[in-house]
C-alpha cells in the first residue's frame, strides 16, 4: 500500500494580509497532514504564497514598493501565520523562488512542445480580483459572476487549447467520481465543462510582474498557470526522477476554497494532461465563512484577523471551532456566541471536565500513579470499551472523506459516553466501598482518556499533548498504532492535573 501522502493548500496572494479564510484552509490541511503522519504515512504538506500578477503589482504600487519588496513583506506574514496556527507544513513555497520559476517555465515548455499553446490576440473581460478571464455571456450587470469588477482587455496573447480537453475531462470525472468533493461541486464542474470550454489566454503583455514566457520575454505567464505549477515545483519538477516527485506525485489532495475550484478542477487537470503528467487524486472545495451573518469584506471592515481571535480565545479552541462548527464543504458563520458555546460546552464541560475529574481522582486516590491494569471487565465495561476500539476506524473513514465535523462528532459522542460512564460508576463512592473496583474503573477511564487524547492530536495538538503529558504517556507511544487493543496505559506516575480548557465568560 502506498504510504506517501501529499497535501497542499492554495498558495495565498500577497496583495493583502492573512485573514480567517486563509487560516481555515491551512488548518484543515494541517489536521489531515497530522492525521496521516500519526497513521504511519510519510507526508508532504505544502503551503506558500502566490506572488506574481497584476493584482500584486497594483498593491505594491499603492504602497510605493517594488512588487518583490512588497511580496517579501507580505509573504513573511503568511510564513508567520504558519507558526501561529501551529501548522506542520514541510515546505513553504514562494512563486518568486528560482525553483518555481524553473518549474513554471519547464511546464510551459512542455505544453508548447506538445503544441497545446499558440499565439493569437485576446479580446475580452478580465477581473483583477479573481485574476480571471470572463466571456461576454458570463458577465452579469457589468460584473464577473463572483461580483468582481471587470475591465476590457485587448492584447497579443498565447492561448492554451482548453477547448480540446472537454471530452477528456468529462471522461476523467466519470472514471474518478471522488476526484472533486463534495459531490455537489463535482456536478457544478461537470455542467460547466459540458457547457463548452474556450481556449484559455495564458500570457499577458500589458504589465511586467510575472514569470517570463520562454523565448518571448515580451509575454509573462498568466498568473494561474504560474501559480498552479507550485504543486510541482515544490517536489522537484521538472526533475521527474527526483525522490520527492517520485514519492509524492500525483498529489493526494489539493484543498481549495469553492471560489477557486474551476482553476483546480478544470484548468489544472487539462494542463497536466497536455503535459502528459498524472493528475492529482482529489480536489476538495470547502465553503466560505461569513462574520456574524455578513459577507466578509475589507470595505465592510469586518475581516477577521486570525492572530486577534487566537490571542483572545486560544489556538486549539479556534482550530476546533472552525472544523466542528460547520460541515466541511458548506458555508458557515463565525459568531462569538457559537464560538463560546463550543469552547465552554464541548471543550471545557465535555473533554476538559472528563480529564480533570478522572486524572485528579487518580492523583488523589491512587498514590499519584495510574492503577494497574483491570484484568476482569464486567459487561458494562465491555460495552463501553468496545466503543473505543471501533472509534479509530470510524474516525479514519470520515477523515478520508475530509468530513472533519463528522470525525469530531464521533469523538465527542465517545467523550460523552465516557462522562456517562464516570457518572454511573461513581468511582468517588467506590473509594469507600470497593477500592479494587475503583482502581479498575479509574484504569479503564485513564486508558480511555489516553486514546481520546491520541486521536484528538491532529485537531488540537497542544491541548492533547498536555493531556498525554498529564498521563505521562511516552512521546514515542502517541501514534495511532497505540490505539489498538494490544496497547494499554502503563502504571505511570502522574502529576497533579491543571485544567486544559478554562471556561471563557464574556
Ligand atoms: N492565489 C490564489 C490561489 C492559487 S492556488 C494555485 C488565491 N489566493 S487567495 O489568497 O485569494 O485565497 C486563498 C484561499 O482563501 C482560497 O481557497 C479561498 O477560498 C480562501 N478564502 C478567502 N476568503 C474566505 C472566506 N471568507 N472563507 C473561507 N475561505 C476563504 O485564491
Coordinates of C-alpha atoms in Angstrom, one line a residue, residues 9 20 130 204 220 226 268 294 308 322 325 329 338 357 364 467 474 479 492 498 506:
X9 CA -3.1 24.4 0.5
X20 CA -9.6 33.8 8.6
X130 CA -10.1 36.9 -9.4
X204 CA -0.1 38.9 -20.7
X220 CA 4.6 36.9 -19.0
X226 CA 2.3 30.1 -12.9
X268 CA -5.1 22.3 -13.9
X294 CA -22.4 39.2 7.0
X308 CA -6.5 38.5 17.1
X322 CA -13.6 26.1 12.6
X325 CA -19.0 24.2 13.7
X329 CA -17.6 21.8 2.3
X338 CA -21.4 29.9 18.7
X357 CA -12.1 14.8 37.2
X364 CA -5.5 11.8 44.9
X467 CA -3.4 15.6 28.4
X474 CA 5.8 8.3 26.5
X479 CA 0.8 7.5 17.3
X492 CA 2.9 5.7 35.1
X498 CA -4.4 21.6 35.8
X506 CA -18.0 37.1 28.0

